[in-house]
PDB file of C-alpha atoms in Angstrom:
ATOM      1  CA  UNK A 682     -39.281 -35.853  21.030  1.00 44.00           C
ATOM      2  CA  UNK A 683     -40.385 -33.801  24.069  1.00 43.00           C
ATOM      3  CA  UNK A 684     -39.406 -30.584  22.303  1.00 45.00           C
ATOM      4  CA  UNK A 685     -41.248 -31.631  19.171  1.00 47.00           C
ATOM      5  CA  UNK A 686     -44.399 -32.386  21.185  1.00 45.00           C
ATOM      6  CA  UNK A 687     -44.235 -29.005  22.909  1.00 43.00           C
ATOM      7  CA  UNK A 688     -43.779 -27.194  19.622  1.00 45.00           C
ATOM      8  CA  UNK A 689     -46.679 -29.071  18.132  1.00 43.00           C
ATOM      9  CA  UNK A 690     -48.900 -28.404  21.164  1.00 46.00           C
ATOM     10  CA  UNK A 691     -48.370 -24.644  20.830  1.00 45.00           C
ATOM     11  CA  UNK A 692     -48.993 -24.683  17.122  1.00 46.00           C
ATOM     12  CA  UNK A 693     -51.761 -27.263  16.844  1.00 46.00           C
ATOM     13  CA  UNK A 694     -54.446 -24.582  17.070  1.00 47.00           C
ATOM     14  CA  UNK A 695     -53.302 -23.344  13.687  1.00 48.00           C
ATOM     15  CA  UNK A 696     -53.375 -26.826  12.171  1.00 47.00           C
ATOM     16  CA  UNK A 697     -56.446 -28.685  10.974  1.00 48.00           C
ATOM     17  CA  UNK A 698     -57.634 -31.704  12.942  1.00 50.00           C
ATOM     18  CA  UNK A 699     -55.669 -34.882  12.464  1.00 51.00           C
ATOM     19  CA  UNK A 700     -52.629 -33.106  11.045  1.00 58.00           C
ATOM     20  CA  UNK A 701     -50.024 -34.142  13.642  1.00 60.00           C
ATOM     21  CA  UNK A 702     -48.365 -36.615  11.275  1.00 64.00           C
ATOM     22  CA  UNK A 703     -48.275 -33.962   8.560  1.00 66.00           C
ATOM     23  CA  UNK A 704     -46.587 -31.555  10.956  1.00 60.00           C
ATOM     24  CA  UNK A 705     -43.914 -34.090  11.869  1.00 60.00           C
ATOM     25  CA  UNK A 706     -43.383 -34.898   8.203  1.00 62.00           C
ATOM     26  CA  UNK A 707     -42.946 -31.182   7.490  1.00 60.00           C
ATOM     27  CA  UNK A 708     -40.446 -30.815  10.342  1.00 60.00           C
ATOM     28  CA  UNK A 709     -38.512 -33.864   9.201  1.00 60.00           C
ATOM     29  CA  UNK A 710     -38.307 -32.417   5.711  1.00 64.00           C
ATOM     30  CA  UNK A 711     -36.881 -29.190   7.141  1.00 60.00           C
ATOM     31  CA  UNK A 712     -34.274 -31.116   9.116  1.00 62.00           C
ATOM     32  CA  UNK A 713     -33.335 -33.266   6.144  1.00 70.00           C
ATOM     33  CA  UNK A 714     -33.011 -30.194   3.900  1.00 73.00           C
ATOM     34  CA  UNK A 715     -30.666 -28.585   6.413  1.00 70.00           C
ATOM     35  CA  UNK A 716     -28.634 -31.771   6.683  1.00 74.00           C
ATOM     36  CA  UNK A 717     -28.332 -32.007   2.905  1.00 77.00           C
ATOM     37  CA  UNK A 718     -27.257 -28.369   2.728  1.00 77.00           C
ATOM     38  CA  UNK A 719     -24.661 -28.964   5.441  1.00 77.00           C
ATOM     39  CA  UNK A 720     -23.289 -31.948   3.540  1.00 80.00           C
ATOM     40  CA  UNK A 721     -23.140 -29.899   0.360  1.00 81.00           C
ATOM     41  CA  UNK A 722     -21.311 -27.076   2.148  1.00 80.00           C
ATOM     42  CA  UNK A 723     -18.880 -29.533   3.737  1.00 81.00           C
ATOM     43  CA  UNK A 724     -18.009 -30.913   0.309  1.00 83.00           C
ATOM     44  CA  UNK A 725     -17.217 -27.400  -0.927  1.00 82.00           C
ATOM     45  CA  UNK A 726     -15.120 -26.749   2.183  1.00 83.00           C
ATOM     46  CA  UNK A 727     -13.159 -29.964   1.639  1.00 82.00           C
ATOM     47  CA  UNK A 728     -12.622 -29.120  -2.026  1.00 82.00           C
ATOM     48  CA  UNK A 729     -11.134 -25.705  -1.190  1.00 80.00           C
ATOM     49  CA  UNK A 730      -9.056 -27.152   1.657  1.00 76.00           C
ATOM     50  CA  UNK A 731      -7.708 -29.970  -0.520  1.00 76.00           C
ATOM     51  CA  UNK A 732      -7.099 -27.554  -3.395  1.00 74.00           C
ATOM     52  CA  UNK A 733      -4.821 -25.498  -1.142  1.00 72.00           C
ATOM     53  CA  UNK A 734      -2.866 -28.638  -0.238  1.00 70.00           C
ATOM     54  CA  UNK A 735      -4.321 -28.424   3.251  1.00 72.00           C
ATOM     55  CA  UNK A 736      -2.803 -25.067   4.209  1.00 72.00           C
ATOM     56  CA  UNK A 737      -5.805 -22.724   4.464  1.00 73.00           C
ATOM     57  CA  UNK A 738      -7.981 -22.443   7.555  1.00 78.00           C
ATOM     58  CA  UNK A 739     -11.611 -21.467   8.075  1.00 80.00           C
ATOM     59  CA  UNK A 740     -11.188 -17.663   7.569  1.00 80.00           C
ATOM     60  CA  UNK A 741      -9.699 -18.071   4.100  1.00 78.00           C
ATOM     61  CA  UNK A 742     -12.124 -20.807   3.117  1.00 79.00           C
ATOM     62  CA  UNK A 743     -14.992 -18.587   4.233  1.00 79.00           C
ATOM     63  CA  UNK A 744     -13.676 -15.771   2.026  1.00 78.00           C
ATOM     64  CA  UNK A 745     -13.408 -18.156  -0.937  1.00 78.00           C
ATOM     65  CA  UNK A 746     -16.987 -19.312  -0.404  1.00 78.00           C
ATOM     66  CA  UNK A 747     -18.193 -15.719  -0.238  1.00 78.00           C
ATOM     67  CA  UNK A 748     -16.350 -14.987  -3.478  1.00 71.00           C
ATOM     68  CA  UNK A 749     -18.140 -17.960  -5.077  1.00 74.00           C
ATOM     69  CA  UNK A 750     -21.510 -16.616  -3.894  1.00 76.00           C
ATOM     70  CA  UNK A 751     -22.119 -18.993  -0.986  1.00 77.00           C
ATOM     71  CA  UNK A 752     -24.287 -17.264   1.684  1.00 77.00           C
ATOM     72  CA  UNK A 753     -22.756 -18.554   4.912  1.00 78.00           C
ATOM     73  CA  UNK A 754     -21.156 -17.191   8.056  1.00 78.00           C
ATOM     74  CA  UNK A 755     -17.669 -17.853   9.382  1.00 80.00           C
ATOM     75  CA  UNK A 756     -18.950 -20.047  12.222  1.00 81.00           C
ATOM     76  CA  UNK A 757     -20.828 -22.266   9.794  1.00 80.00           C
ATOM     77  CA  UNK A 758     -17.521 -22.933   8.053  1.00 82.00           C
ATOM     78  CA  UNK A 759     -15.405 -23.264  11.202  1.00 82.00           C
ATOM     79  CA  UNK A 760     -17.755 -25.684  12.998  1.00 83.00           C
ATOM     80  CA  UNK A 761     -17.743 -28.536  10.444  1.00 80.00           C
ATOM     81  CA  UNK A 762     -14.013 -28.039   9.907  1.00 82.00           C
ATOM     82  CA  UNK A 763     -13.416 -28.643  13.619  1.00 83.00           C
ATOM     83  CA  UNK A 764     -15.697 -31.669  13.543  1.00 81.00           C
ATOM     84  CA  UNK A 765     -13.852 -33.112  10.546  1.00 79.00           C
ATOM     85  CA  UNK A 766     -10.390 -32.240  11.863  1.00 79.00           C
ATOM     86  CA  UNK A 767      -9.646 -29.863   8.980  1.00 78.00           C
ATOM     87  CA  UNK A 768      -7.074 -27.245   9.933  1.00 73.00           C
ATOM     88  CA  UNK A 769      -4.820 -24.696   8.296  1.00 74.00           C
ATOM     89  CA  UNK A 770      -1.067 -24.520   8.799  1.00 69.00           C
ATOM     90  CA  UNK A 771      -0.066 -22.251  11.727  1.00 65.00           C
ATOM     91  CA  UNK A 772       2.644 -19.666  11.282  1.00 59.00           C
ATOM     92  CA  UNK A 773       6.162 -20.174  12.568  1.00 55.00           C
ATOM     93  CA  UNK A 774       8.966 -17.664  12.682  1.00 50.00           C
ATOM     94  CA  UNK A 775      12.476 -18.085  11.341  1.00 52.00           C
ATOM     95  CA  UNK A 776      15.069 -15.374  11.698  1.00 45.00           C
ATOM     96  CA  UNK A 777      17.928 -14.883   9.293  1.00 51.00           C
ATOM     97  CA  UNK A 778      20.986 -12.699   9.415  1.00 47.00           C
ATOM     98  CA  UNK A 779      21.642 -10.553   6.359  1.00 51.00           C
ATOM     99  CA  UNK A 780      24.737  -8.728   5.224  1.00 50.00           C
ATOM    100  CA  UNK A 781      23.937  -5.012   5.218  1.00 52.00           C
ATOM    101  CA  UNK A 782      25.534  -2.362   3.094  1.00 53.00           C
ATOM    102  CA  UNK A 783      25.791   1.374   3.579  1.00 58.00           C
ATOM    103  CA  UNK A 784      22.634   3.166   2.520  1.00 56.00           C
ATOM    104  CA  UNK A 785      23.403   5.851  -0.100  1.00 62.00           C
ATOM    105  CA  UNK A 786      23.291   9.377   1.297  1.00 60.00           C
ATOM    106  CA  UNK A 787      20.370  10.460  -0.894  1.00 74.00           C
ATOM    107  CA  UNK A 788      18.174   7.457  -0.010  1.00 87.00           C
ATOM    108  CA  UNK A 789      15.672   7.415   2.848  1.00 92.00           C
ATOM    109  CA  UNK A 790      12.768   5.299   4.073  1.00 95.00           C
ATOM    110  CA  UNK A 791       9.774   6.567   2.093  1.00 96.00           C
ATOM    111  CA  UNK A 792       7.323   4.026   3.525  1.00 96.00           C
ATOM    112  CA  UNK A 793       7.912   4.439   7.269  1.00 95.00           C
ATOM    113  CA  UNK A 794       6.152   1.089   7.822  1.00 94.00           C
ATOM    114  CA  UNK A 795       3.028   2.210   5.979  1.00 96.00           C
ATOM    115  CA  UNK A 796       2.464  -0.783   3.698  1.00 96.00           C
ATOM    116  CA  UNK A 797      -0.627   0.525   1.949  1.00 95.00           C
ATOM    117  CA  UNK A 798      -1.153   2.088  -1.461  1.00 95.00           C
ATOM    118  CA  UNK A 799      -4.137   3.950  -2.869  1.00 93.00           C
ATOM    119  CA  UNK A 800      -3.310   3.025  -6.475  1.00 93.00           C
ATOM    120  CA  UNK A 801      -1.474   0.207  -8.243  1.00 93.00           C
ATOM    121  CA  UNK A 802       2.131   0.688  -9.344  1.00 94.00           C
ATOM    122  CA  UNK A 803       2.916   3.422  -6.833  1.00 95.00           C
ATOM    123  CA  UNK A 804       4.564   1.454  -4.007  1.00 97.00           C
ATOM    124  CA  UNK A 805       6.511  -1.770  -4.382  1.00 98.00           C
ATOM    125  CA  UNK A 806       8.609  -3.760  -1.924  1.00 98.00           C
ATOM    126  CA  UNK A 807      11.333  -6.262  -2.713  1.00 98.00           C
ATOM    127  CA  UNK A 808      13.416  -8.770  -0.795  1.00 97.00           C
ATOM    128  CA  UNK A 809      15.443 -11.980  -1.103  1.00 96.00           C
ATOM    129  CA  UNK A 810      15.034 -15.312   0.655  1.00 96.00           C
ATOM    130  CA  UNK A 811      16.666 -18.691   0.263  1.00 94.00           C
ATOM    131  CA  UNK A 812      15.254 -22.191  -0.172  1.00 96.00           C
ATOM    132  CA  UNK A 813      17.044 -25.364   0.898  1.00 93.00           C
ATOM    133  CA  UNK A 814      17.303 -28.236  -1.575  1.00 94.00           C
ATOM    134  CA  UNK A 815      19.330 -31.455  -1.465  1.00 92.00           C
ATOM    135  CA  UNK A 816      21.376 -30.081  -4.345  1.00 93.00           C
ATOM    136  CA  UNK A 817      22.205 -26.665  -2.814  1.00 92.00           C
ATOM    137  CA  UNK A 818      20.534 -23.350  -2.001  1.00 94.00           C
ATOM    138  CA  UNK A 819      18.049 -21.680  -4.333  1.00 97.00           C
ATOM    139  CA  UNK A 820      17.624 -17.914  -3.939  1.00 97.00           C
ATOM    140  CA  UNK A 821      14.323 -16.161  -4.601  1.00 98.00           C
ATOM    141  CA  UNK A 822      13.766 -12.434  -5.101  1.00 98.00           C
ATOM    142  CA  UNK A 823      10.258 -10.970  -5.342  1.00 98.00           C
ATOM    143  CA  UNK A 824       8.708  -7.573  -6.055  1.00 98.00           C
ATOM    144  CA  UNK A 825       5.286  -7.034  -4.445  1.00 98.00           C
ATOM    145  CA  UNK A 826       2.767  -4.311  -5.294  1.00 97.00           C
ATOM    146  CA  UNK A 827       1.444  -2.975  -1.982  1.00 97.00           C
ATOM    147  CA  UNK A 828      -1.861  -2.021  -3.599  1.00 95.00           C
ATOM    148  CA  UNK A 829      -2.889  -5.608  -4.333  1.00 94.00           C
ATOM    149  CA  UNK A 830      -0.341  -7.727  -2.481  1.00 95.00           C
ATOM    150  CA  UNK A 831       0.402  -9.544  -5.733  1.00 96.00           C
ATOM    151  CA  UNK A 832       3.901 -10.606  -6.731  1.00 98.00           C
ATOM    152  CA  UNK A 833       4.492  -8.528  -9.866  1.00 97.00           C
ATOM    153  CA  UNK A 834       8.099  -9.588 -10.376  1.00 97.00           C
ATOM    154  CA  UNK A 835      10.225 -12.516  -9.287  1.00 97.00           C
ATOM    155  CA  UNK A 836      13.431 -14.344 -10.144  1.00 98.00           C
ATOM    156  CA  UNK A 837      15.276 -17.426  -8.891  1.00 98.00           C
ATOM    157  CA  UNK A 838      18.932 -18.359  -9.124  1.00 96.00           C
ATOM    158  CA  UNK A 839      21.683 -20.401  -7.494  1.00 94.00           C
ATOM    159  CA  UNK A 840      23.533 -17.106  -6.935  1.00 92.00           C
ATOM    160  CA  UNK A 841      22.527 -14.370  -4.517  1.00 92.00           C
ATOM    161  CA  UNK A 842      23.824 -11.519  -6.618  1.00 91.00           C
ATOM    162  CA  UNK A 843      22.713  -8.234  -8.178  1.00 91.00           C
ATOM    163  CA  UNK A 844      21.394  -9.978 -11.287  1.00 94.00           C
ATOM    164  CA  UNK A 845      18.913 -11.895  -9.137  1.00 96.00           C
ATOM    165  CA  UNK A 846      17.437  -8.589  -7.969  1.00 97.00           C
ATOM    166  CA  UNK A 847      17.592  -6.825 -11.326  1.00 96.00           C
ATOM    167  CA  UNK A 848      15.765  -9.657 -13.102  1.00 96.00           C
ATOM    168  CA  UNK A 849      12.895  -9.493 -10.599  1.00 97.00           C
ATOM    169  CA  UNK A 850      12.582  -5.715 -10.961  1.00 97.00           C
ATOM    170  CA  UNK A 851      12.760  -5.966 -14.757  1.00 95.00           C
ATOM    171  CA  UNK A 852       9.898  -8.448 -14.712  1.00 96.00           C
ATOM    172  CA  UNK A 853       7.812  -6.060 -12.591  1.00 96.00           C
ATOM    173  CA  UNK A 854       8.540  -3.179 -14.974  1.00 94.00           C
ATOM    174  CA  UNK A 855       7.690  -5.304 -18.012  1.00 92.00           C
ATOM    175  CA  UNK A 856       4.432  -6.653 -16.548  1.00 88.00           C
ATOM    176  CA  UNK A 857       3.134  -3.426 -15.057  1.00 83.00           C
ATOM    177  CA  UNK A 858       4.378  -0.810 -17.529  1.00 78.00           C
ATOM    178  CA  UNK A 859       4.364   1.855 -14.819  1.00 70.00           C
ATOM    179  CA  UNK A 860       4.228   5.341 -16.352  1.00 76.00           C
ATOM    180  CA  UNK A 861       4.784   7.370 -13.160  1.00 87.00           C
ATOM    181  CA  UNK A 862       7.578   7.118 -10.570  1.00 93.00           C
ATOM    182  CA  UNK A 863       7.253   4.074  -8.315  1.00 96.00           C
ATOM    183  CA  UNK A 864       8.688   3.788  -4.807  1.00 97.00           C
ATOM    184  CA  UNK A 865      10.662   0.541  -4.534  1.00 98.00           C
ATOM    185  CA  UNK A 866      11.477  -0.345  -0.925  1.00 97.00           C
ATOM    186  CA  UNK A 867      14.079  -2.866   0.232  1.00 96.00           C
ATOM    187  CA  UNK A 868      16.372  -3.604   3.134  1.00 93.00           C
ATOM    188  CA  UNK A 869      20.081  -2.768   3.067  1.00 91.00           C
ATOM    189  CA  UNK A 870      21.318  -5.996   1.565  1.00 90.00           C
ATOM    190  CA  UNK A 871      24.479  -5.523  -0.454  1.00 90.00           C
ATOM    191  CA  UNK A 872      22.595  -6.282  -3.684  1.00 92.00           C
ATOM    192  CA  UNK A 873      20.338  -3.265  -3.061  1.00 93.00           C
ATOM    193  CA  UNK A 874      23.057  -0.841  -1.971  1.00 92.00           C
ATOM    194  CA  UNK A 875      25.282  -1.603  -4.967  1.00 91.00           C
ATOM    195  CA  UNK A 876      26.026   1.170  -7.447  1.00 91.00           C
ATOM    196  CA  UNK A 877      24.678  -0.936 -10.319  1.00 93.00           C
ATOM    197  CA  UNK A 878      21.298  -1.355  -8.598  1.00 95.00           C
ATOM    198  CA  UNK A 879      21.087   2.335  -7.732  1.00 94.00           C
ATOM    199  CA  UNK A 880      21.866   3.356 -11.311  1.00 94.00           C
ATOM    200  CA  UNK A 881      19.266   0.911 -12.593  1.00 95.00           C
ATOM    201  CA  UNK A 882      16.541   2.415 -10.397  1.00 95.00           C
ATOM    202  CA  UNK A 883      17.326   5.959 -11.462  1.00 93.00           C
ATOM    203  CA  UNK A 884      17.329   4.928 -15.103  1.00 93.00           C
ATOM    204  CA  UNK A 885      13.873   3.330 -14.848  1.00 93.00           C
ATOM    205  CA  UNK A 886      11.941   6.002 -12.951  1.00 92.00           C
ATOM    206  CA  UNK A 887      12.059   4.074  -9.654  1.00 96.00           C
ATOM    207  CA  UNK A 888      12.446   5.859  -6.308  1.00 96.00           C
ATOM    208  CA  UNK A 889      14.737   3.949  -3.971  1.00 96.00           C
ATOM    209  CA  UNK A 890      13.546   3.478  -0.387  1.00 96.00           C
ATOM    210  CA  UNK A 891      15.466   1.530   2.261  1.00 95.00           C
ATOM    211  CA  UNK A 892      14.966   0.181   5.755  1.00 92.00           C
ATOM    212  CA  UNK A 893      16.988   1.132   8.793  1.00 88.00           C
ATOM    213  CA  UNK A 894      19.888  -1.143   9.757  1.00 82.00           C
ATOM    214  CA  UNK A 895      18.693  -4.422  11.291  1.00 76.00           C
ATOM    215  CA  UNK A 896      15.006  -3.459  11.207  1.00 83.00           C
ATOM    216  CA  UNK A 897      12.989  -6.314   9.700  1.00 85.00           C
ATOM    217  CA  UNK A 898       9.765  -4.479  10.545  1.00 91.00           C
ATOM    218  CA  UNK A 899      10.674  -1.766   8.028  1.00 94.00           C
ATOM    219  CA  UNK A 900      10.140  -4.328   5.260  1.00 95.00           C
ATOM    220  CA  UNK A 901       7.433  -6.386   6.952  1.00 95.00           C
ATOM    221  CA  UNK A 902       5.286  -6.722   3.818  1.00 96.00           C
ATOM    222  CA  UNK A 903       7.979  -8.643   1.942  1.00 96.00           C
ATOM    223  CA  UNK A 904       9.012 -10.592   5.043  1.00 93.00           C
ATOM    224  CA  UNK A 905       5.363 -11.492   5.590  1.00 94.00           C
ATOM    225  CA  UNK A 906       4.995 -12.901   2.085  1.00 95.00           C
ATOM    226  CA  UNK A 907       8.047 -15.106   2.559  1.00 95.00           C
ATOM    227  CA  UNK A 908       6.648 -16.323   5.875  1.00 92.00           C
ATOM    228  CA  UNK A 909       3.377 -17.366   4.247  1.00 92.00           C
ATOM    229  CA  UNK A 910       5.167 -18.943   1.269  1.00 94.00           C
ATOM    230  CA  UNK A 911       7.348 -21.057   3.542  1.00 93.00           C
ATOM    231  CA  UNK A 912       4.520 -22.038   5.864  1.00 90.00           C
ATOM    232  CA  UNK A 913       2.091 -22.946   3.106  1.00 90.00           C
ATOM    233  CA  UNK A 914       4.492 -24.568   0.668  1.00 92.00           C
ATOM    234  CA  UNK A 915       8.273 -24.716   1.239  1.00 93.00           C
ATOM    235  CA  UNK A 916       8.347 -26.162   4.772  1.00 91.00           C
ATOM    236  CA  UNK A 917       5.978 -28.900   3.629  1.00 88.00           C
ATOM    237  CA  UNK A 918       8.323 -30.099   0.898  1.00 90.00           C
ATOM    238  CA  UNK A 919      11.726 -31.711   0.590  1.00 91.00           C
ATOM    239  CA  UNK A 920      13.212 -30.553  -2.697  1.00 95.00           C
ATOM    240  CA  UNK A 921      15.772 -32.798  -4.336  1.00 94.00           C
ATOM    241  CA  UNK A 922      16.995 -30.231  -6.855  1.00 96.00           C
ATOM    242  CA  UNK A 923      16.865 -26.497  -7.445  1.00 95.00           C
ATOM    243  CA  UNK A 924      14.803 -27.144 -10.578  1.00 96.00           C
ATOM    244  CA  UNK A 925      12.184 -28.979  -8.524  1.00 97.00           C
ATOM    245  CA  UNK A 926      12.012 -26.125  -6.026  1.00 97.00           C
ATOM    246  CA  UNK A 927      11.832 -23.559  -8.825  1.00 97.00           C
ATOM    247  CA  UNK A 928       8.844 -25.316 -10.419  1.00 97.00           C
ATOM    248  CA  UNK A 929       6.983 -25.587  -7.120  1.00 97.00           C
ATOM    249  CA  UNK A 930       7.584 -21.949  -6.157  1.00 97.00           C
ATOM    250  CA  UNK A 931       6.447 -20.797  -9.604  1.00 97.00           C
ATOM    251  CA  UNK A 932       3.263 -22.824  -9.109  1.00 96.00           C
ATOM    252  CA  UNK A 933       2.660 -21.225  -5.714  1.00 96.00           C
ATOM    253  CA  UNK A 934       3.151 -17.647  -6.926  1.00 96.00           C
ATOM    254  CA  UNK A 935       1.317 -17.779 -10.235  1.00 95.00           C
ATOM    255  CA  UNK A 936      -1.361 -20.403  -9.579  1.00 93.00           C
ATOM    256  CA  UNK A 937      -2.116 -19.915  -5.893  1.00 91.00           C
ATOM    257  CA  UNK A 938      -0.931 -16.626  -4.351  1.00 94.00           C
ATOM    258  CA  UNK A 939      -1.615 -14.158  -7.174  1.00 94.00           C
ATOM    259  CA  UNK A 940      -5.060 -15.573  -8.083  1.00 91.00           C
ATOM    260  CA  UNK A 941      -6.012 -15.466  -4.399  1.00 86.00           C
ATOM    261  CA  UNK A 942      -4.978 -11.814  -4.108  1.00 86.00           C
ATOM    262  CA  UNK A 943      -6.823 -11.019  -7.334  1.00 86.00           C
ATOM    263  CA  UNK A 944     -10.027 -12.519  -5.928  1.00 85.00           C
ATOM    264  CA  UNK A 945      -9.630 -10.502  -2.737  1.00 75.00           C
ATOM    265  CA  UNK A 946      -9.275  -7.332  -4.796  1.00 76.00           C
ATOM    266  CA  UNK A 947     -12.459  -8.160  -6.709  1.00 74.00           C
ATOM    267  CA  UNK A 948     -14.259  -8.668  -3.389  1.00 71.00           C
ATOM    268  CA  UNK A 949     -13.015  -5.286  -2.167  1.00 64.00           C
ATOM    269  CA  UNK A 950     -10.862  -6.739   0.630  1.00 54.00           C
TER     270      UNK A 950
END
């Protein structure tokens, strides 16, 4: 009230006589408008947070709001989220040991840890991870376009074999219809060093690129996707069967991850 009186005292010269109540009414209307706008924004924040199953934090929610045309700053999103106890899921690291094969003599690392691309369908990365279910393991192979970060090919199977990889690459080729040679980078897993895989790449205008032995950082883009997938979805579930896990992972890739990356591309990010 003291602040309001001081503000009024400095401004009363500009107001007609007997207008103090009108001034307070005007100020109250401003405060109530701001409060209503804050409530409206909080509802949008909660909707995005709930729609992500509670995994996204304030930076991603802010980006979604910007994409939807909401004029707000990051702090205006982060502050009410802290007040309401809304948080994203923090990252955790899990290391896995992989069986490495001998890299073919004519294959080298074309990316050299540069996971950017100036055009679509010029640089892809691929990798395999595994998902625990009460039934047994489910293996997932993905192909990611470094231009957009979207998963352009994927396959799942109870077997970690060459067919798992080939099906994912075939899906990427079918969806993207790449007309020029594409660099396809992987680690040295035995599925990728096999003669069948190497022949397949050469027959489909794909340039094989491989990481150094034991260097996860050489394929960090694919490893990073798996880390986000597990943090945002897999580690928050307990799958009874491989079919249940397959359905949930499909939902994450096609209804959550790829649309999110597509929106970021449209926003120029």
